[in-house]
Coordinates of C-alpha atoms in Angstrom, one line a residue:
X28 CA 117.2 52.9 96.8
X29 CA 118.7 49.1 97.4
X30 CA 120.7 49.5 94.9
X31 CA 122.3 52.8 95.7
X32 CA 122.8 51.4 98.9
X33 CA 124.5 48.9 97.9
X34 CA 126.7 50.5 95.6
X35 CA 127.8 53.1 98.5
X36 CA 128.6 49.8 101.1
X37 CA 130.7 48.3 98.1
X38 CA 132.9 52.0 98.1
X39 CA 132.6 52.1 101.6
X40 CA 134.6 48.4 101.8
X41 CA 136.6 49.3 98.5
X42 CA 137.7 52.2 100.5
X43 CA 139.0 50.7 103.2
X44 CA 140.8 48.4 101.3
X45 CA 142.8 50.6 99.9
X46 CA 143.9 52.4 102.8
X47 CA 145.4 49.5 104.1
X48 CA 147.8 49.1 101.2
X49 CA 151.1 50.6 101.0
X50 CA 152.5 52.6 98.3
X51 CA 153.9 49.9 96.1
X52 CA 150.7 48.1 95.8
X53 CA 148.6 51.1 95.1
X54 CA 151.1 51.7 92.3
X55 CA 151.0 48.4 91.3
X56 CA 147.2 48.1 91.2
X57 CA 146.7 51.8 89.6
X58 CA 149.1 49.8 86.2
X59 CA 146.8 47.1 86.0
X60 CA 143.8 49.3 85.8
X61 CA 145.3 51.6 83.2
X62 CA 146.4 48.9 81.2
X63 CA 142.5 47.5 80.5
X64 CA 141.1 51.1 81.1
X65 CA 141.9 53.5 78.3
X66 CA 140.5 56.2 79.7
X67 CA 142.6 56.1 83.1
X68 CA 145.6 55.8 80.8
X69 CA 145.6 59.0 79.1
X70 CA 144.7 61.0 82.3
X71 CA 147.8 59.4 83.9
X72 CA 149.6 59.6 80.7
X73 CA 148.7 63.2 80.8
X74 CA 149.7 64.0 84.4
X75 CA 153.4 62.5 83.9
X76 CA 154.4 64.0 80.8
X77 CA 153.6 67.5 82.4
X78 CA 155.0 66.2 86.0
X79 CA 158.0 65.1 83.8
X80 CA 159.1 68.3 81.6
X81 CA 158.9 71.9 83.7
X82 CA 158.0 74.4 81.8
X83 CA 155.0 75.1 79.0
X84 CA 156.0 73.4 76.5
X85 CA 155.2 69.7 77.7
X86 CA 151.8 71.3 78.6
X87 CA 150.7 72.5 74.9
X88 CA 151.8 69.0 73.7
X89 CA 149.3 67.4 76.0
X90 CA 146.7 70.1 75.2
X91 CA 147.4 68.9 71.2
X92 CA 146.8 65.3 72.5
X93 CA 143.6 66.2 74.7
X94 CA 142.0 67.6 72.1
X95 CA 142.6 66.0 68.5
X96 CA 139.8 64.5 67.0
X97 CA 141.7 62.0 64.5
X98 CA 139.0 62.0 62.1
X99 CA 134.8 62.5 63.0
X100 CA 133.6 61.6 66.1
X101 CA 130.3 60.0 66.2
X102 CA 127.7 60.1 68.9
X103 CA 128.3 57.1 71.1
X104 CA 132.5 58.2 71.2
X105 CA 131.4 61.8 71.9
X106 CA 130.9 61.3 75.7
X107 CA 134.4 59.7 75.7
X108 CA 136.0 62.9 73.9
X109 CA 134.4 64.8 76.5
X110 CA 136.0 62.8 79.7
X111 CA 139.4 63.6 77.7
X112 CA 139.1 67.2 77.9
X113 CA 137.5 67.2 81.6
X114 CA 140.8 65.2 82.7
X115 CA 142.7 67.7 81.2
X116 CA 140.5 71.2 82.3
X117 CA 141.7 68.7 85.9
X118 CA 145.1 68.9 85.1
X119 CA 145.4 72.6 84.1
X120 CA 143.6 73.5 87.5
X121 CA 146.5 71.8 89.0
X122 CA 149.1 74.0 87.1
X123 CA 147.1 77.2 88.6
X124 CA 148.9 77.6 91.9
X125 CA 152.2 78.6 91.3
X126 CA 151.9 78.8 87.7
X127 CA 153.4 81.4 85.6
X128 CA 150.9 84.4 83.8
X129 CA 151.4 82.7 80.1
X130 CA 149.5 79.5 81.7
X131 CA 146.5 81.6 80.8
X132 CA 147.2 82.1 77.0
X133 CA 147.9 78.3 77.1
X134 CA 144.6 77.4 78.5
X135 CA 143.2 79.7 76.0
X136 CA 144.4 77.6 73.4
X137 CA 143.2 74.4 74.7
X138 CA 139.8 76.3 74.5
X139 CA 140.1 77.3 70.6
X140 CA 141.4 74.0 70.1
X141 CA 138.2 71.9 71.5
X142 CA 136.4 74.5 69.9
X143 CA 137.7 73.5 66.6
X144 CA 137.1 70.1 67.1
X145 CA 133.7 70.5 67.5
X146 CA 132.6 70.5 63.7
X147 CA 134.1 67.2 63.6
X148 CA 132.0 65.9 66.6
X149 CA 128.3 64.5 67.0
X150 CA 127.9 66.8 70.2
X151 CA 124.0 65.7 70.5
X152 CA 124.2 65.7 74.2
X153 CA 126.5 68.8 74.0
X154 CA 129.0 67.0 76.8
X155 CA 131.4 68.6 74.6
X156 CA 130.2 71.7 75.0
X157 CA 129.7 71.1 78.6
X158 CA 133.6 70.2 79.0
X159 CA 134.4 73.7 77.0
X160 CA 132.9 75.4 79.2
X161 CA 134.6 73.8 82.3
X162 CA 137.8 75.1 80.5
X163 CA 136.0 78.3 80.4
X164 CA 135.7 77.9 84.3
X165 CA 139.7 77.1 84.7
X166 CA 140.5 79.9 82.7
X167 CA 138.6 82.4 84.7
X168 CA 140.2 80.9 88.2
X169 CA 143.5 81.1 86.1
X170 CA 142.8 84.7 85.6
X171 CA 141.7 85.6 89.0
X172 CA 145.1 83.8 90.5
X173 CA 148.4 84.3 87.6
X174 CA 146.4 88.1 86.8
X175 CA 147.8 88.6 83.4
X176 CA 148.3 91.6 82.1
X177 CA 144.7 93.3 82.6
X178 CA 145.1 95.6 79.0
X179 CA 146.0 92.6 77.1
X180 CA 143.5 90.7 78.4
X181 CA 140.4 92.6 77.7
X182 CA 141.1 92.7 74.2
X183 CA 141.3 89.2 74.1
X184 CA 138.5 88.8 76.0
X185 CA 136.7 91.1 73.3
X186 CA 138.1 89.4 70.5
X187 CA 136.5 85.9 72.0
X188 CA 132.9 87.7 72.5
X189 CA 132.8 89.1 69.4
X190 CA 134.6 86.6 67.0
X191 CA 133.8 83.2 68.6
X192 CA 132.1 81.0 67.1
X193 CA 130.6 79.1 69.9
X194 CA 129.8 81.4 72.8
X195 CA 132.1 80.5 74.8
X196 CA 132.3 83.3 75.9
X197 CA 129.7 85.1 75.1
X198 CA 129.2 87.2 78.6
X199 CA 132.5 88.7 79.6
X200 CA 131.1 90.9 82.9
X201 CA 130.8 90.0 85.5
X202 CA 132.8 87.1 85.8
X203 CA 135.4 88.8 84.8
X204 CA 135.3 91.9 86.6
X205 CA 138.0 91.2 89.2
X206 CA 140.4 89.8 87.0
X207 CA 140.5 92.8 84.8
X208 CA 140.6 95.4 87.7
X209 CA 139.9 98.9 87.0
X210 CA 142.6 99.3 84.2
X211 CA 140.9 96.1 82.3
X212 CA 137.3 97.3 82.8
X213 CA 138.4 100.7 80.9
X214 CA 140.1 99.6 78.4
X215 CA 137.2 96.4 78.1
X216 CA 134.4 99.2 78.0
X217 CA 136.1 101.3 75.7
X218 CA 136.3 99.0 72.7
X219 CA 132.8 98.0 73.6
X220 CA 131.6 101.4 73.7
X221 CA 133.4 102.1 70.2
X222 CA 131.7 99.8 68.3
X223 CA 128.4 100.4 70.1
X224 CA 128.7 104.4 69.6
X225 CA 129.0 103.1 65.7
X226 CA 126.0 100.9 65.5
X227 CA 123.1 102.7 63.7
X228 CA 119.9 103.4 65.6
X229 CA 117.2 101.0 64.9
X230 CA 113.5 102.1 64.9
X231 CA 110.4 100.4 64.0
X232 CA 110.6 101.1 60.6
X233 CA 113.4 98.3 60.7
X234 CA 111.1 95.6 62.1
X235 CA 112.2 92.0 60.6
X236 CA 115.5 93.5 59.0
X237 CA 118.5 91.2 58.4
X238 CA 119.6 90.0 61.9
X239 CA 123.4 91.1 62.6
X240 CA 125.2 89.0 65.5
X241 CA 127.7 91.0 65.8
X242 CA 125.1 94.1 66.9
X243 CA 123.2 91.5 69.5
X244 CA 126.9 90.6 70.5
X245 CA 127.4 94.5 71.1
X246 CA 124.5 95.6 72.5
X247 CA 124.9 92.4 75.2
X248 CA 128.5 93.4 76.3
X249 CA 127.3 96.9 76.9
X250 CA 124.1 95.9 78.9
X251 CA 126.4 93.9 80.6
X252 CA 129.0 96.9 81.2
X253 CA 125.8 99.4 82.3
X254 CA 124.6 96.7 84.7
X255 CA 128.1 96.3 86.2
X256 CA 128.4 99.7 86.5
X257 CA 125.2 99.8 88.3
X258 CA 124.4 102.4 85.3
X259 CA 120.6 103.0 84.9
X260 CA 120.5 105.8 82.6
X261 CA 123.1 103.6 80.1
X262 CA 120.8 100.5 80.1
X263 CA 118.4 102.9 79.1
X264 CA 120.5 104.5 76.3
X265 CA 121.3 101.1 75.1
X266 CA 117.8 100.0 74.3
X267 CA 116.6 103.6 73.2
X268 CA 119.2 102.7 70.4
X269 CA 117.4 99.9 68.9
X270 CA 113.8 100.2 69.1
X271 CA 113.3 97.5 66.1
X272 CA 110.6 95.5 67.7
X273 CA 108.1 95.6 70.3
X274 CA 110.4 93.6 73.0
X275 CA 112.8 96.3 72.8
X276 CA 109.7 98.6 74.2
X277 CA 108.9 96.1 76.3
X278 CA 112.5 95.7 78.0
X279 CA 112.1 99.5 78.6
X280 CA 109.5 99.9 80.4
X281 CA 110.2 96.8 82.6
X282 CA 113.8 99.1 83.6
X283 CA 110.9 101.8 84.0
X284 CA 108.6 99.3 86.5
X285 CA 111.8 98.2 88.4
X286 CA 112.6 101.6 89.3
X287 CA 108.9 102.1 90.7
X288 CA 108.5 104.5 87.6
X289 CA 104.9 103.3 86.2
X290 CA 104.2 106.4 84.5
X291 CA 107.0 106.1 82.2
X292 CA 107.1 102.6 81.5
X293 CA 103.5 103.1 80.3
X294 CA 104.5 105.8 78.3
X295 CA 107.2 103.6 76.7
X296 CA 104.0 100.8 76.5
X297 CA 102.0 103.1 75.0
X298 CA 105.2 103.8 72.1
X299 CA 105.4 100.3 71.5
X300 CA 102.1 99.6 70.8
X301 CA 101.4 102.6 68.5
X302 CA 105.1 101.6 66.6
X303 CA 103.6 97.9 65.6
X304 CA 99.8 98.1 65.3
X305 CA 99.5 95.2 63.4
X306 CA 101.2 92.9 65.9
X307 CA 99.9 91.4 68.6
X308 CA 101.7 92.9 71.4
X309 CA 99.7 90.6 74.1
X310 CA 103.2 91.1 76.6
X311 CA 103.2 94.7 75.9
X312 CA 99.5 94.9 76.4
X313 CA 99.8 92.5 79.6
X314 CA 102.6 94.7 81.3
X315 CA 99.9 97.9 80.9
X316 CA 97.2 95.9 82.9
X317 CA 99.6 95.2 85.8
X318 CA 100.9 98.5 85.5
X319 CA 97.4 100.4 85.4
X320 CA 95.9 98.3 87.9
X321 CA 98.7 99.2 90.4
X322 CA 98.1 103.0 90.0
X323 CA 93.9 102.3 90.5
X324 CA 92.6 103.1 87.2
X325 CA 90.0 100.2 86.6
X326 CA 88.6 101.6 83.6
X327 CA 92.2 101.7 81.5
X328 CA 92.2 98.2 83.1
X329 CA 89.5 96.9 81.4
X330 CA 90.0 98.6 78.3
X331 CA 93.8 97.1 78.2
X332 CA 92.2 93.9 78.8
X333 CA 89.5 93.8 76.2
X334 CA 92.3 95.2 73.7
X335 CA 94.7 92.3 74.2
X336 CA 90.8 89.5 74.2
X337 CA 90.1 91.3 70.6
X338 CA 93.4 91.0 69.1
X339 CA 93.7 87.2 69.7
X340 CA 90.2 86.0 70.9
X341 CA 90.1 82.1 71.9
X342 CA 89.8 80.5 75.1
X343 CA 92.6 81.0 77.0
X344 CA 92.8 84.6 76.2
X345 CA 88.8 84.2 77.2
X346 CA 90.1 83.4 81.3
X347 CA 93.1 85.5 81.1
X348 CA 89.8 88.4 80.6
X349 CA 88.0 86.7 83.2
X350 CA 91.1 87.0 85.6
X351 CA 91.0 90.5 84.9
X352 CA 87.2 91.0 85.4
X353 CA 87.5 89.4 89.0
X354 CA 90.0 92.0 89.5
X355 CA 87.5 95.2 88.6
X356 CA 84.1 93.2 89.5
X357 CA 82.8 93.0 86.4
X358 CA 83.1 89.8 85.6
X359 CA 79.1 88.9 84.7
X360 CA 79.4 92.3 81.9
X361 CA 82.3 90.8 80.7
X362 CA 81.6 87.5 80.0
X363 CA 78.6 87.6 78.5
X364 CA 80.4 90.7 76.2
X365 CA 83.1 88.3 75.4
X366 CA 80.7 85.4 74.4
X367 CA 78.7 87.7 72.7
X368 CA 81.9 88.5 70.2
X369 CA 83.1 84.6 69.9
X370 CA 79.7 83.7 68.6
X371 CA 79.8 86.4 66.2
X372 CA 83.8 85.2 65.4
X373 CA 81.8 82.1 64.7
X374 CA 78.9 82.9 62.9
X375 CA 80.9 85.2 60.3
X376 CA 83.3 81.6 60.0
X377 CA 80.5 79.6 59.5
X378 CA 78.9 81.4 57.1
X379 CA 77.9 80.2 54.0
X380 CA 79.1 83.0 52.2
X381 CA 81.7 83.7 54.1
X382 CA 85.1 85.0 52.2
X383 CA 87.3 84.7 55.6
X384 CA 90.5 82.8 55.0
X385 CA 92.2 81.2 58.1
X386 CA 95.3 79.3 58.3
X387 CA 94.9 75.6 57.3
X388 CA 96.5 74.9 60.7
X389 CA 93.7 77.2 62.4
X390 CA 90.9 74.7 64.7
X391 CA 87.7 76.1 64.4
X392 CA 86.4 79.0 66.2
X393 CA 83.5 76.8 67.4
X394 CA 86.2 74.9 69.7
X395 CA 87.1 77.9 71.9
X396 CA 82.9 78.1 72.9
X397 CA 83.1 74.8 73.8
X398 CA 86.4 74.7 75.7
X399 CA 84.9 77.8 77.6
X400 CA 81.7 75.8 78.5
X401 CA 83.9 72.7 79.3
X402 CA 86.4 74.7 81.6
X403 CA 83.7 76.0 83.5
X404 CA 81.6 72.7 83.9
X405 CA 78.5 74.0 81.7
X406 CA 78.0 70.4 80.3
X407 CA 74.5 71.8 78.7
X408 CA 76.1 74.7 77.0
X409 CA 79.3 72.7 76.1
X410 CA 76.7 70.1 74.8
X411 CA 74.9 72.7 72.4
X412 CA 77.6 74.4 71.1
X413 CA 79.3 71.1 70.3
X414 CA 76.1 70.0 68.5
X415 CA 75.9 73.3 66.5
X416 CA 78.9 72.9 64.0
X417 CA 82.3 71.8 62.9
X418 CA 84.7 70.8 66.1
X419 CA 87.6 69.9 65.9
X420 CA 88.3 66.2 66.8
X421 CA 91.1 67.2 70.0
X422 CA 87.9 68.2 71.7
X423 CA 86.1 64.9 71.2
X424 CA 86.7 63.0 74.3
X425 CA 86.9 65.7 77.2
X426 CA 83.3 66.4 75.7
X427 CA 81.9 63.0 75.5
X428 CA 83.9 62.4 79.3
X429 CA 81.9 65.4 80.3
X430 CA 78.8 64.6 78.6
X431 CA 78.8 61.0 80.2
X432 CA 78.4 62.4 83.6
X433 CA 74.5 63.3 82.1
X434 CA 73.4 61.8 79.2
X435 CA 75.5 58.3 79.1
X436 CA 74.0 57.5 75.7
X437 CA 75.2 60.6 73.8
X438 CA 78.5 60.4 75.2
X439 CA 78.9 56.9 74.0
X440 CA 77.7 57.8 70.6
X441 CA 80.5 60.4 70.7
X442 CA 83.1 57.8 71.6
X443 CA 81.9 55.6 69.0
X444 CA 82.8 58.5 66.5
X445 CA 86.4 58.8 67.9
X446 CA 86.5 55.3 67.8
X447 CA 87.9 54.5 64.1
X448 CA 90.4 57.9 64.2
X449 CA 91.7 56.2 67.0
X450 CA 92.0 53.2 65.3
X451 CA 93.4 54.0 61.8
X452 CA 95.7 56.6 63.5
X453 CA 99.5 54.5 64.3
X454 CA 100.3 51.3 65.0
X455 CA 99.8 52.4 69.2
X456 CA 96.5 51.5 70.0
X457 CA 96.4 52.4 73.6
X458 CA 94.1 55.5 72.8
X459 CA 91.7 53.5 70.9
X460 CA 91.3 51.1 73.9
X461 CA 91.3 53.9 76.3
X462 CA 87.9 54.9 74.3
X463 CA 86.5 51.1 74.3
X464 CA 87.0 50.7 78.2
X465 CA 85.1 54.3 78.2
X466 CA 82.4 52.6 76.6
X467 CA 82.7 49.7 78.8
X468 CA 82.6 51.9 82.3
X469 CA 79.5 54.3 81.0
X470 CA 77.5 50.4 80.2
X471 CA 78.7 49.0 83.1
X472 CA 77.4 52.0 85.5
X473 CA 74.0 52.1 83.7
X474 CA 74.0 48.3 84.2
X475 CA 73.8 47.4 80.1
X476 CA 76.8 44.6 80.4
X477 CA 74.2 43.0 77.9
X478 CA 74.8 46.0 75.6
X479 CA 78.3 46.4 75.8
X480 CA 79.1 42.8 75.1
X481 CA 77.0 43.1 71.7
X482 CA 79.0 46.4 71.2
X483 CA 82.8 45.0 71.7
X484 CA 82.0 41.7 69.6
X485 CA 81.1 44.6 66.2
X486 CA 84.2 46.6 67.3
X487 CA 86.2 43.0 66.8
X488 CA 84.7 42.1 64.0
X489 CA 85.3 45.8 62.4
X490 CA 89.4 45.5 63.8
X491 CA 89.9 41.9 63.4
X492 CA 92.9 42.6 61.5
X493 CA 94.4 44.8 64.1
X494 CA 96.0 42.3 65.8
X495 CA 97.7 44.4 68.7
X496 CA 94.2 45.8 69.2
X497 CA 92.6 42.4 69.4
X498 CA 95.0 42.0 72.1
X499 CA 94.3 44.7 74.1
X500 CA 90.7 44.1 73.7
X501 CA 91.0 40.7 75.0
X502 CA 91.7 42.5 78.8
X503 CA 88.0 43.4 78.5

């Protein structure tokens, strides 16, 4: 906060400095500054070459300037290439008032010109990007001020949506909208509405086909056009098109919900689910809930609820039941139903015999009993299930913190466990520490300092080639 301070007293006095100069310093002391700053060079370099020569031409030169790359530009000269095309989006608002029509088609090509550029650029930061679109932004005002002719325009426009490489601009309506005028916005939604009414309609027999931009590009200009428009019934007609996967459903029947039409948005719910029965559909399933409990009917409630539990059974999906159960106040039935089916999840995984396959990234079902138990403060039950099989390791420390609040001794001998993955895992031993001090605290409370002295000087001697450990240790 000093600091900022500072800085704004040093404006403050550099301010009124310069107000009492006169013309022909300021001049003078703008040179000198452009001759060590490159930066302020080309924006004033800029400025006079278009103040100097009327007319467009002078203009596309400095555009050509603005925006050549001269070979790649790399990352840390990215952010520089960026302040070059913000001067010059400056410099074409400038030219706005006044200006003729055709400014527009030159600040278009300033556009497709940084747009080219940009394969040449390390744009990590996307300041690049970021200027493009402030172009994007002076062409729009441009638009709205010179109003070009509105027919000639929306094809453009079009042709940029559909054809551009970089989404520049990729949504059309409403920004649009006044500059076009009615004439525009009809000729605008008829070549959208051409190569929509050509699209093929999608159902969910074409789940996971070959993604086609140009038909996400289409459908989004007409979404746009039907929301313009104010057009509920199109919106509709748009996504009844392309029913290819279950958000497509979904999107439906939240137009349905917005409208205070539950009925059929369930309906629509009810479709999407029966389309894709072996998906998941947990949004689908979740919209049906709200949608159900809003019109009273407990029982489809619970049933919804159970559905979307089943398909993906775990711990969070566990409270997300619970939530529901608080709602219909049957919470006691349905926990101990859902433990009931996680222990049998378990038992069938843990089976010698068993011929289940999970994904090698899948923790084991064991986990989600003990998270339960853990969320919910059972230390005794958390304890059990812990004790009872294969855990995986994430769940280590919570369950020793937990168990240290009531049985100090087991906790430690669960710490002592983490210890050496902790250890051998990186070159950052922070964690490991983080598990000795543990230690440390649960001895010191239970007054065994004798203990935990005996206990650090084996964890040394274990580590004592883990220097940065040793150090850390040496806080203790």
């Amino acid at each position: 906060m000093a600091a900022k301070n500072d800085w704004q007293s040093d404006e403050g006095r550099i301010e009124a400095y310069l107000q009492g100069l006169d013309a022909v310093a300021l001049r003078k002391l703008v040179l000198d500054a452009s001759r060590r700053d490159e930066a302020l060079r080309d924006k004033l370099l800029m400025a006079a070459t278009v103040a100097g020569s009327p007319g467009l031409s002078a203009l596309r030169e400095v555009i050509k300037q603005a925006t050549r790359t001269k070979g790649c530009i790399e990352y840390p000269e990215a952010g520089n290439y960026a302040n070059r095309l913000e001067d010059l989006a400056d410099l074409l608002l400038q030219q706005i008032a006044g200006g003729p029509p055709e400014l527009v088609d030159v600040i278009e090509e300033a556009i497709a010109l940084a747009e080219a550029a940009l394969p040449h650029i390390d744009d990590s930061d996307a300041e690049v990007m970021t200027a493009i679109f402030e172009l994007r932004k002076i062409h729009l005002a441009a638009c709205k001020v010179l109003r070009p002719d509105p027919v000639a325009l929306a094809g453009r426009l079009y042709g940029f949506q559909m054809n551009g490489e970089w989404d520049t601009f990729q949504e059309v309506l409403p920004d649009y909208a006044e500059a076009l005028g009615e004439e525009g916005l009809a000729e605008y939604r008829q070549r959208v509405e051409h190569d929509w009414l050509a699209l093929p309609t999608l159902g969910p027999e074409h789940y996971r086909s070959a993604w086609s931009t140009r038909r996400f590009r289409v459908e989004s200009a007409m979404r746009d056009i039907a929301r313009n428009m104010d057009d509920f019934g199109l919106l509709v007609a748009i996504e009844a098109k392309n029913l290819s996967s279950p958000s497509h459903f979904l999107t439906l029947a939240g137009l349905f919900r917005e409208q205070e039409r539950k009925e059929e948005a369930l309906r629509w719910i009810e479709q999407g689910i029966a389309a894709f029965p072996n998906e998941r559909n947990d949004k689908l399933l979740s919209l049906a809930i709200e949608l159900q409990f809003a019109l009273g009917r407990h029982a489809e409630v619970e049933q919804l609820a159970w559905q979307r539990f089943e398909q993906a059974p775990g711990c969070a999906p566990f409270f997300e039941l619970m939530e529901v159960a608080g709602l219909t106040g049957h919470e006691a039935e349905l926990h101990r139903r859902a433990l009931d089916f996680l222990w049998r999840k378990v038992a069938e995984e843990e089976a010698a015999d068993s011929g289940l396959r999970r994904s090698p990234w899948s923790k084991p079902r064991r986990g989600d009993i003990v998270s339960i138990f853990l969320r919910e403060s059972n230390v005794e039950a958390m304890w059990d299930a812990f004790g009872g099989g294969k855990v995986d390791a994430g769940l280590w420390e919570p369950v020793a913190d937990a168990r240290g609040k009531t049985n100090h001794e087991e906790a430690i001998a669960l710490y002592k466990r983490l210890l050496p993955q902790r250890v051998e895992g990186g070159s950052d031993y922070r964690g490991a520490f983080a598990i000795v001090n543990k230690i440390r605290l649960l001895r010191v409370a239970h007054k065994q300092s004798g203990v935990f002295r005996d206990e650090l000087a084996d964890i040394r001697l274990t580590w004592k080639r883990k220097r940065n450990f040793m150090k850390l240790l040496d806080s203790l």
